[in-house]
CSV table of C-alpha atoms in Angstrom, one decimal:
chain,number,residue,atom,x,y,z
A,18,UNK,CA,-26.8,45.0,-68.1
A,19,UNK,CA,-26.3,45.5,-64.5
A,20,UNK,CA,-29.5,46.1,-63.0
A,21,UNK,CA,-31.2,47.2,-59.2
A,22,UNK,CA,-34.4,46.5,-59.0
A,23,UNK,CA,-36.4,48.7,-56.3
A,24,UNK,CA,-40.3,47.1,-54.4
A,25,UNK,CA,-41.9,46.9,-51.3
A,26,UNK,CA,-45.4,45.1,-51.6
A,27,UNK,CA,-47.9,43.1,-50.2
A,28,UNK,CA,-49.0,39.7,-51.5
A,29,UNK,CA,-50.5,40.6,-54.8
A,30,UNK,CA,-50.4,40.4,-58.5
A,31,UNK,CA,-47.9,43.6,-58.1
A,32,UNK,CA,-45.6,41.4,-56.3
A,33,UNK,CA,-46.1,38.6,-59.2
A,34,UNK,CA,-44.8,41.2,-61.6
A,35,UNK,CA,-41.9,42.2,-59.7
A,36,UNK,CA,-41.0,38.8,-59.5
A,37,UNK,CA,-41.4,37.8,-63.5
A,38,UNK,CA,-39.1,41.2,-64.3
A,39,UNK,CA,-36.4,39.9,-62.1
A,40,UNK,CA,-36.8,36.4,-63.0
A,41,UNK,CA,-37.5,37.0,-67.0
A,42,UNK,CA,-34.7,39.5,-67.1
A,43,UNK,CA,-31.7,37.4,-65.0
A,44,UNK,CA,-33.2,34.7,-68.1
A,45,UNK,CA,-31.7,36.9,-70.3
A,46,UNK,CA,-28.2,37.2,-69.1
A,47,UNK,CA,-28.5,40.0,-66.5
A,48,UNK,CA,-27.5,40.6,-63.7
A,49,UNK,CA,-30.1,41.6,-61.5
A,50,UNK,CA,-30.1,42.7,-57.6
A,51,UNK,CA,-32.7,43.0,-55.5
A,52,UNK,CA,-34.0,45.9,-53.3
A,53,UNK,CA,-36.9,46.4,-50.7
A,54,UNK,CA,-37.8,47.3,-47.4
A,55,UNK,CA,-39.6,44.5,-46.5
A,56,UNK,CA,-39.4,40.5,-46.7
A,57,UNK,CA,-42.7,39.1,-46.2
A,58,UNK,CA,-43.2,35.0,-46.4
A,59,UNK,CA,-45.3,34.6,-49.6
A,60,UNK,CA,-45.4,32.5,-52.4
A,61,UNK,CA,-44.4,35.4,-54.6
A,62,UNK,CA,-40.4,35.6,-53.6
A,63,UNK,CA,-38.4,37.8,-56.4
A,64,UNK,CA,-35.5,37.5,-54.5
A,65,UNK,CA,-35.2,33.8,-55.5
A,66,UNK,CA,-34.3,35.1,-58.7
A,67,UNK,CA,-31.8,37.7,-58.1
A,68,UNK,CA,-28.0,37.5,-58.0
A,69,UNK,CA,-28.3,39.6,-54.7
A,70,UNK,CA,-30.8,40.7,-52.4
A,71,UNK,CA,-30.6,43.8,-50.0
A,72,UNK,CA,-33.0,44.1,-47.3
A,73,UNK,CA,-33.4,47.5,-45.1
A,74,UNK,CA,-36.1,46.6,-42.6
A,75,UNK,CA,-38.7,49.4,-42.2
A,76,UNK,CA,-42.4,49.2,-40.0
A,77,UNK,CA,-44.3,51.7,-39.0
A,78,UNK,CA,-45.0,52.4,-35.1
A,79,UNK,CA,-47.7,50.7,-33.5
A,80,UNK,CA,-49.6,53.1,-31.4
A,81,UNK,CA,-52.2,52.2,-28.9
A,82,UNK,CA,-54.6,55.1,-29.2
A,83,UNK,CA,-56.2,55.0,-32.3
A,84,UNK,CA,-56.2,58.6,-33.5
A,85,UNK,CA,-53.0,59.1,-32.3
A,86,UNK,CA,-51.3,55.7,-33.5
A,87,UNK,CA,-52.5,56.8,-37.3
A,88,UNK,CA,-50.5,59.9,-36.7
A,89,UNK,CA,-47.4,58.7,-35.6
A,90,UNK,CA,-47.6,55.7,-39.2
A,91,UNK,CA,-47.9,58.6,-41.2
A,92,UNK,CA,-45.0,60.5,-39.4
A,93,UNK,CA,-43.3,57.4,-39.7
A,94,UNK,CA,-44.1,57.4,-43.9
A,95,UNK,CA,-43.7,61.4,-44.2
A,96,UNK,CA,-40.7,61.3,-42.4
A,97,UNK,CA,-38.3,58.7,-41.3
A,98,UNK,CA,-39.0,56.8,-44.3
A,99,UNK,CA,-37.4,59.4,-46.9
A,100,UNK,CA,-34.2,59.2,-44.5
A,101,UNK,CA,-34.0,55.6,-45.4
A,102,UNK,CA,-34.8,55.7,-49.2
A,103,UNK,CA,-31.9,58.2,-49.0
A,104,UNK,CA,-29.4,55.7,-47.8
A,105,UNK,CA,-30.8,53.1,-50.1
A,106,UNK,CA,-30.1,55.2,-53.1
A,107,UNK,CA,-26.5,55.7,-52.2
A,108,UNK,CA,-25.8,52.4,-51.1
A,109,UNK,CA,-27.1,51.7,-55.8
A,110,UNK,CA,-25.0,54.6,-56.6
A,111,UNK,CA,-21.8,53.5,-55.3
A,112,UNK,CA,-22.5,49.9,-56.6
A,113,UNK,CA,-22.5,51.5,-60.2
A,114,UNK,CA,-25.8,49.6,-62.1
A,115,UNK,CA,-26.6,50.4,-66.0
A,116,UNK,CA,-29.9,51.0,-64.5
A,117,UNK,CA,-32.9,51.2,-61.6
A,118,UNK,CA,-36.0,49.8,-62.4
A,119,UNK,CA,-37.9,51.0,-59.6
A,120,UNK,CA,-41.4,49.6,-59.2
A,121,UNK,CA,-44.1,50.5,-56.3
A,122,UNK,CA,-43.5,51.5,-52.7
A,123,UNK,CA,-47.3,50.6,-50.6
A,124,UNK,CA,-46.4,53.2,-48.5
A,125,UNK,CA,-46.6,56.2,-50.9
A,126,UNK,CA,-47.0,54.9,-54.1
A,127,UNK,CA,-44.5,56.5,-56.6
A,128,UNK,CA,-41.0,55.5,-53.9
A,129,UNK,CA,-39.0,58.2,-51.9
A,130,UNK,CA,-35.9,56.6,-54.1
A,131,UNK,CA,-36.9,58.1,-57.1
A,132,UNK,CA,-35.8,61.6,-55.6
A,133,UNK,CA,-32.7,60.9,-54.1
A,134,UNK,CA,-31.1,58.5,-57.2
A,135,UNK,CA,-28.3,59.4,-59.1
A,136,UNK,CA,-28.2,56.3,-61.3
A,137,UNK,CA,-29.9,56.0,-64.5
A,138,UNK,CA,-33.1,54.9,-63.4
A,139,UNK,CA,-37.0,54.0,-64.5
A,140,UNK,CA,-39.8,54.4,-62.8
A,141,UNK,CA,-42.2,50.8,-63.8
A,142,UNK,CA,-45.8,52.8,-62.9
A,143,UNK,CA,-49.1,50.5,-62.3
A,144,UNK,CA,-50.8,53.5,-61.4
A,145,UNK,CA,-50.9,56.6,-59.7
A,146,UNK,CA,-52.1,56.6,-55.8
A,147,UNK,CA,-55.9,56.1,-56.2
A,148,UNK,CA,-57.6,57.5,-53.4
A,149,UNK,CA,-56.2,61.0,-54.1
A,150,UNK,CA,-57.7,60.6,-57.4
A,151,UNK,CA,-60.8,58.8,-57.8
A,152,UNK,CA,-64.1,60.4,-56.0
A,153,UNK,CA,-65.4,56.9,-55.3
A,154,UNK,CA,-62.2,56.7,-52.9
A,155,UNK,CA,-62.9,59.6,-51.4
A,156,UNK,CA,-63.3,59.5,-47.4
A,157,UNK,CA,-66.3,57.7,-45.4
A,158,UNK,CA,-69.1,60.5,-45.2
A,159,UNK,CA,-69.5,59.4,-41.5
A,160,UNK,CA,-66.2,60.1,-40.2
A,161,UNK,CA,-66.2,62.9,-37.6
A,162,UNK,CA,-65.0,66.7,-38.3
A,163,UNK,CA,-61.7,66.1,-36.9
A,164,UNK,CA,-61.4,62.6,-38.6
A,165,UNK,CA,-62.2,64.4,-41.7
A,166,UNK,CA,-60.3,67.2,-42.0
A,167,UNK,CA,-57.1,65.0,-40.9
A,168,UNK,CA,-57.7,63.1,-43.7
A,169,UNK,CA,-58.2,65.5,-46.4
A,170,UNK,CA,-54.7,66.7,-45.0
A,171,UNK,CA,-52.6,63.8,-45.0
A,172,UNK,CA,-54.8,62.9,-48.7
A,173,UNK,CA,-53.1,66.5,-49.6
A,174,UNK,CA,-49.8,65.9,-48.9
A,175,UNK,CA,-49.6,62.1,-50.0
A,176,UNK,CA,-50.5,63.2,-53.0
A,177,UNK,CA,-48.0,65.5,-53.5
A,178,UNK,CA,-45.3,62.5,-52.6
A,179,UNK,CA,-46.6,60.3,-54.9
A,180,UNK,CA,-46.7,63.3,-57.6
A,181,UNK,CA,-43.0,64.8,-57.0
A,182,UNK,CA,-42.0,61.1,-56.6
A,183,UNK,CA,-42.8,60.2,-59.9
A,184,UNK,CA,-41.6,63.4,-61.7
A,185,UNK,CA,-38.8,63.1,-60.1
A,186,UNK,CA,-38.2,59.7,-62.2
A,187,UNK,CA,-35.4,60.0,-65.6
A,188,UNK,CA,-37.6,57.4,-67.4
A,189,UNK,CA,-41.1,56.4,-66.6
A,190,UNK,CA,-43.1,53.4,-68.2
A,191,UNK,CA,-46.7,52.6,-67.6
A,192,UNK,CA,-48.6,49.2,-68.1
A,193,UNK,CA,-51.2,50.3,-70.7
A,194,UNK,CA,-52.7,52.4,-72.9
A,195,UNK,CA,-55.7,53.9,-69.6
A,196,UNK,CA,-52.0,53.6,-67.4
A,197,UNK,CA,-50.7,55.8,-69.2
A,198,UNK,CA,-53.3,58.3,-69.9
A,199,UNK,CA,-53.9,58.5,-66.1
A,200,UNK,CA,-49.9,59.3,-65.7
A,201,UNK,CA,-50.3,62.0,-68.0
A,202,UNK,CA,-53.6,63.5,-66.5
A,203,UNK,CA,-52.1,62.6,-62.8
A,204,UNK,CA,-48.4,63.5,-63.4
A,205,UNK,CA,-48.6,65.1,-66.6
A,206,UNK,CA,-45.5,62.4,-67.6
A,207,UNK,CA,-45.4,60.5,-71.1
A,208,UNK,CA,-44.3,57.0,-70.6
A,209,UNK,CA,-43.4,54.5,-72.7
A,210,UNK,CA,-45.6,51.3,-72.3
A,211,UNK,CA,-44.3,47.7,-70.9
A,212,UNK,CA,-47.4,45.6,-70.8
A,213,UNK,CA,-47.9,42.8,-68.4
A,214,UNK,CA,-47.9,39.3,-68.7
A,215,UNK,CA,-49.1,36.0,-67.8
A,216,UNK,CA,-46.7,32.5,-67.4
A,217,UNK,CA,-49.0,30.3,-69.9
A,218,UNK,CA,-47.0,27.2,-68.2
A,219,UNK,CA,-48.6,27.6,-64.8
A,220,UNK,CA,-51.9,29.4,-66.3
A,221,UNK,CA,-53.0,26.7,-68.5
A,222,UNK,CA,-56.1,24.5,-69.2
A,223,UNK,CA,-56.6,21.6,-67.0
A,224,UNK,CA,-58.4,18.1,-67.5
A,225,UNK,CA,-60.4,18.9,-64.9
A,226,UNK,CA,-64.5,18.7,-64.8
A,227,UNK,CA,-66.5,22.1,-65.1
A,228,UNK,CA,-68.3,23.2,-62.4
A,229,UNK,CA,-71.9,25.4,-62.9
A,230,UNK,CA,-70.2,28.3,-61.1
A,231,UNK,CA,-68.8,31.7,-62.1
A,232,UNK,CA,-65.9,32.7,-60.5
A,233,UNK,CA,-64.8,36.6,-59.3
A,234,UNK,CA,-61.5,37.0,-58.5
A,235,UNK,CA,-61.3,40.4,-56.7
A,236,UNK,CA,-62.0,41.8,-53.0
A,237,UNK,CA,-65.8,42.5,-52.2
A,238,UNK,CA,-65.5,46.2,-52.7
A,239,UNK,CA,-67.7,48.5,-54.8
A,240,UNK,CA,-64.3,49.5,-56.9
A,241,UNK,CA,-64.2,46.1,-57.6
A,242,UNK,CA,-67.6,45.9,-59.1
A,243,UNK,CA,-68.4,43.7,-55.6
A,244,UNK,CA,-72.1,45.3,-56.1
A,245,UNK,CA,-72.3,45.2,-60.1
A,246,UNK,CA,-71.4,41.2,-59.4
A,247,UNK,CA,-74.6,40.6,-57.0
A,248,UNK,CA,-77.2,42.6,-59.0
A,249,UNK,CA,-76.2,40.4,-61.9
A,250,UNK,CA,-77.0,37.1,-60.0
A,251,UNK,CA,-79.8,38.6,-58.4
A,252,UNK,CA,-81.2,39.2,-62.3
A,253,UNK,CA,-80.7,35.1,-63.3
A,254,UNK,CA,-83.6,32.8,-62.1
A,255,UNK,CA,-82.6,31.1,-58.8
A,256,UNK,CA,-83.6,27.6,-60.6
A,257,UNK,CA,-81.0,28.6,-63.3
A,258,UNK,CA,-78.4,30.7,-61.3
A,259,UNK,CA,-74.9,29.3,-61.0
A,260,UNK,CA,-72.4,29.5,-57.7
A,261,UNK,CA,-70.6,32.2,-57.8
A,262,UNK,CA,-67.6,31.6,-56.3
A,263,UNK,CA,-65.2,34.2,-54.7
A,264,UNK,CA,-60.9,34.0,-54.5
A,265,UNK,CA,-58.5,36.3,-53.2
A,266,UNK,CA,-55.5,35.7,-52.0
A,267,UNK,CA,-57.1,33.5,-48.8
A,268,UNK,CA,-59.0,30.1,-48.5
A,269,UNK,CA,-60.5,29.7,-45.1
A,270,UNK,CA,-58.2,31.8,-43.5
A,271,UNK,CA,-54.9,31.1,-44.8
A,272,UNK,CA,-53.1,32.0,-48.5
A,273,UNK,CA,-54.6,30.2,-51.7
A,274,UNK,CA,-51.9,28.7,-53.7
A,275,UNK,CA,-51.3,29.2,-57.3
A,276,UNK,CA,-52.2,25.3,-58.1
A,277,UNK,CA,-55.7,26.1,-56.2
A,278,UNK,CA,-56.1,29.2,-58.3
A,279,UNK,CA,-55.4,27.3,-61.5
A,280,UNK,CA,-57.3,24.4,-60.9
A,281,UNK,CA,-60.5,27.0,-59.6
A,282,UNK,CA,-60.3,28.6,-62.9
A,283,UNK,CA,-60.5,26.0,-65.0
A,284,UNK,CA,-63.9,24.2,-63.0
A,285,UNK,CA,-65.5,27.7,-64.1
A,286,UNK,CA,-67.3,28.0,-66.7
A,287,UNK,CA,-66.8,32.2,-67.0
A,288,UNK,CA,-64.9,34.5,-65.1
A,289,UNK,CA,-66.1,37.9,-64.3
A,290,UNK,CA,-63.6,41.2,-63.6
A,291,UNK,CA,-66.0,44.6,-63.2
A,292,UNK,CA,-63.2,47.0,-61.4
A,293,UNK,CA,-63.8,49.8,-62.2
A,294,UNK,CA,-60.5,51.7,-62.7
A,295,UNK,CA,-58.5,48.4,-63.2
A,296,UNK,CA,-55.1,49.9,-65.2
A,297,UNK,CA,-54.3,46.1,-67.1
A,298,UNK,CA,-55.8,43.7,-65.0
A,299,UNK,CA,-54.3,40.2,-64.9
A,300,UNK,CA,-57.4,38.3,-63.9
A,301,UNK,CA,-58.9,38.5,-67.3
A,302,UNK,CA,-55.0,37.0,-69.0
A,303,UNK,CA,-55.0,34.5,-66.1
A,304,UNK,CA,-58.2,32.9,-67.4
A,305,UNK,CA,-58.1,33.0,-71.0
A,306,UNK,CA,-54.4,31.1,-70.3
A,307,UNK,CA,-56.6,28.5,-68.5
A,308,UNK,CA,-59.2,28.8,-71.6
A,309,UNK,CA,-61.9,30.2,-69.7
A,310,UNK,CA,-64.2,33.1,-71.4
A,311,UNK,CA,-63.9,36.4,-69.6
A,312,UNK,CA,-66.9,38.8,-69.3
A,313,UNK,CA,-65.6,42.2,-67.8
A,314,UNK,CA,-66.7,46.0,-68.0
A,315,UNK,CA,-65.6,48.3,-71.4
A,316,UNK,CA,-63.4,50.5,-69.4
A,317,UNK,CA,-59.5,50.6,-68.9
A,318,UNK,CA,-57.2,48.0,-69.3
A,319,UNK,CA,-59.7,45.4,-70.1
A,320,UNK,CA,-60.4,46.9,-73.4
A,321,UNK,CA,-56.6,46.5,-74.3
A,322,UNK,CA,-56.5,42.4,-73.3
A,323,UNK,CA,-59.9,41.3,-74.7
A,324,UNK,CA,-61.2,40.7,-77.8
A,325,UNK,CA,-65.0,40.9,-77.0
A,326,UNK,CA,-67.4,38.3,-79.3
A,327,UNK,CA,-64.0,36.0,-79.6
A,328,UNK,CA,-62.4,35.5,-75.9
A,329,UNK,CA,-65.7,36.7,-74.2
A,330,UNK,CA,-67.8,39.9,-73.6
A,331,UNK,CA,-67.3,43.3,-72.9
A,332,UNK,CA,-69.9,44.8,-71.0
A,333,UNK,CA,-71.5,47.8,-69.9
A,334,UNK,CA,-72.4,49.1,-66.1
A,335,UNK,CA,-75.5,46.9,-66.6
A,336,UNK,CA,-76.6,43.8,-64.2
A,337,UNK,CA,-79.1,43.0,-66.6
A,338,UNK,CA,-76.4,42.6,-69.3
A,339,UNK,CA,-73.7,41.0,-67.2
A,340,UNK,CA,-76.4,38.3,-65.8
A,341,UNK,CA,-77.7,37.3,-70.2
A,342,UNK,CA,-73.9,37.0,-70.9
A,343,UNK,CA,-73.5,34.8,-67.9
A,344,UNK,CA,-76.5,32.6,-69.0
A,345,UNK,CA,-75.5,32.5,-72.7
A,346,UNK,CA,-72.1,31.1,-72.0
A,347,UNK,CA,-73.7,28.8,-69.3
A,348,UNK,CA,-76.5,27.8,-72.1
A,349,UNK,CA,-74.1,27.6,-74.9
A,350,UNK,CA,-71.2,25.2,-73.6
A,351,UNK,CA,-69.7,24.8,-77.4
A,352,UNK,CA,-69.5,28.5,-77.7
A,353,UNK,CA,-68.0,29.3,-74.2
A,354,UNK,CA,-65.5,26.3,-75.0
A,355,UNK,CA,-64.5,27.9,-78.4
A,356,UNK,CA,-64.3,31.4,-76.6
A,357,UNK,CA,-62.3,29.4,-74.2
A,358,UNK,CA,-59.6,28.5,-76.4
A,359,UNK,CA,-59.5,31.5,-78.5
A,360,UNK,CA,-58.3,33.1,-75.0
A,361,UNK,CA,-55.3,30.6,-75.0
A,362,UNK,CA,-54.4,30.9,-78.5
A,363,UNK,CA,-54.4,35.0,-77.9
A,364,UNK,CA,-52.5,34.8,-74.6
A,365,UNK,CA,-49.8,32.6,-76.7
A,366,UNK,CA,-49.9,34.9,-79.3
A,367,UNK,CA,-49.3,38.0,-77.2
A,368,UNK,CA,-49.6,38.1,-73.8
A,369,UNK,CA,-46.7,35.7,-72.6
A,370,UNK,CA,-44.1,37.0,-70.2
A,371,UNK,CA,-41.7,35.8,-72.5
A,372,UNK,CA,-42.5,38.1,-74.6
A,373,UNK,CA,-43.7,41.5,-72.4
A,374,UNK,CA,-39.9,40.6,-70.5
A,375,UNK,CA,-38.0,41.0,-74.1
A,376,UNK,CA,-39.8,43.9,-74.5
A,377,UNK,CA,-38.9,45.3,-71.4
A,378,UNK,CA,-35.7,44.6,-72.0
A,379,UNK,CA,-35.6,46.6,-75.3
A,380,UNK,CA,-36.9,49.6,-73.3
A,381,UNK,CA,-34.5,49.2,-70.5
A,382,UNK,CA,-31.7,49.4,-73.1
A,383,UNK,CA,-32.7,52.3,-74.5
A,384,UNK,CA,-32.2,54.3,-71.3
A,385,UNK,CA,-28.8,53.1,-70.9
């Protein structure tokens, strides 16, 4: 197949996925071109992989007076960005591809593309725009009146973009089982499901020494479980409680590398994910490729990647029970190394991108 692929994302495990569908896919004989708004220097770069690479620089205005330069970024979003998609589209429609596969814009979510396309194309969903969704996302209750109301505007209309976007998609997949439950309640769309991934080559045990420390890979925000995360070690006896150690995406200041993020999971002796909403999450795949149990929250994706009692736990929204499951795999070394390499074994089994990639690929062919 001849295939465009659509992003623009920041660092990020979105990024990672963009680049492992253009790199697994080109693997397979494609050929693949690349498409985005931005170019940003990262260590995720899909257009290393792709036979071309279009860039169409976009940025939004930088204003000087606060209230007034958020108004003239969401201008810029609302309205000169839509003019651009526009020319994007016709510049893949006159290039004649078997099919888009048309992943996340950070500006709105579900991209401007999607409505302007004439190509056979899919829309690759991680998940409908959050804060117009989720009431822990909702706006600051100390924002002033005018703040306020400006933002339950500009919530209104971006969630109408990100909704007509997305409908306006001829195929649409989703990344799970919760993904695409939340499309169908958000969008009321019926994807078909292209799980993530993990490269077991990169994400893989180390001979290194373990470390008393539990590791949390995620921002230190409440949707990330930040506050489930520090009630939990609160609960463990300070002459028993382990480091916990926190990653993302910097290390004093500058971008952690992926050999740093390997090498960080395998000193741990658990890793923890508790977001909330999380639609896959690859934190809980990157570790058991390492061969690291995973204790993380019964809700969403996690329940689709973990097999709780053989790779680790899943808990409730309970400190108490995060902090014994901590201690028991920090008390019970043989087990936590068992539940370690029953991870591995499961990621192998499933979880490669070899395999999500092939399976994309089967889906992609069946929209041509």
């Amino acid at each position: 197949m001849k295939i465009a692929v659509f992003y623009h994302l920041r660092f990020g495990g979105a990024k990672r996925v963009v680049q492992e569908h253009v790199k697994g896919l080109r693997a397979l004989g494609h050929t693949i071109d690349l498409y985005s708004t931005e170019k940003e220097d990262d260590m995720f770069d899909p257009g290393l992989f792709a036979h071309h690479e279009y860039i169409y620089p976009f940025s939004l205005s930088q204003g000087t007076i606060p209230f007034f330069g958020r108004m003239q970024k969401d201008f810029d979003v609302f309205y000169r960005l839509p003019l651009l998609h526009k020319k994007i589209s016709q510049d893949i429609d006159t290039r004649r591809y078997d099919v888009v596969l048309v992943h996340t814009d950070s500006f709105t979510q579900a991209p401007f593309l999607l409505r302007y396309l004439k190509t056979n194309n899919v829309y690759f969903c991680l998940e409908p725009l959050r804060i117009v969704y989720e009431y822990s996302l909702r706006p600051p209750a100390n924002l002033g009146i005018i703040n306020r109301l400006y933002e339950y505007v500009t919530r209104f209309i971006r969630k109408r973009i990100d909704r007509e976007n997305a409908r306006s998609a001829k195929h649409t997949f989703a990344i799970s089982l919760f993904g695409r439950e939340y499309m169908i309640h958000s969008f009321d769309l019926y994807p078909k499901i292209s799980y993530l991934g993990v490269d077991e080559k990169v994400f893989t045990p180390m001979n290194v020494k373990k470390k008393r420390q539990v590791l949390f890979v995620a921002e230190k925000e409440y949707i990330y479980g930040y506050d489930l995360i520090q009630k939990a070690m609160a609960r463990i006896p300070k002459h028993k409680r382990p480091r916990l150690v926190f990653v993302f995406g910097t290390k004093n200041d500058r971008r952690i590398t992926e050999k740093e993020l390997v090498k960080t999971y395998n000193e741990s002796v658990v890793v923890v994910s508790l977001s909330r909403y999380d639609t896959f999450g690859l934190v809980p795949l990157e570790a058991m490729a390492c061969a690291v149990p995973v204790i993380a929250l019964n809700v969403a994706g996690y329940r689709e990647t973990m097999l709780s009692g053989r790779t680790g736990f899943l808990v409730d929204f309970d400190p108490q029970e995060i902090a014994d499951r901590i201690m028991y795999l920090l008390d019970n070394p043989k087990i936590a190394h068992q539940m370690g390499q029953n991870g591995r074994t499961w990621v192998e089994k499933i979880w490669t991108w070899k395999k999500q990639i092939k399976h994309l690929e089967k889906l992609l062919l069946e929209t041509v």
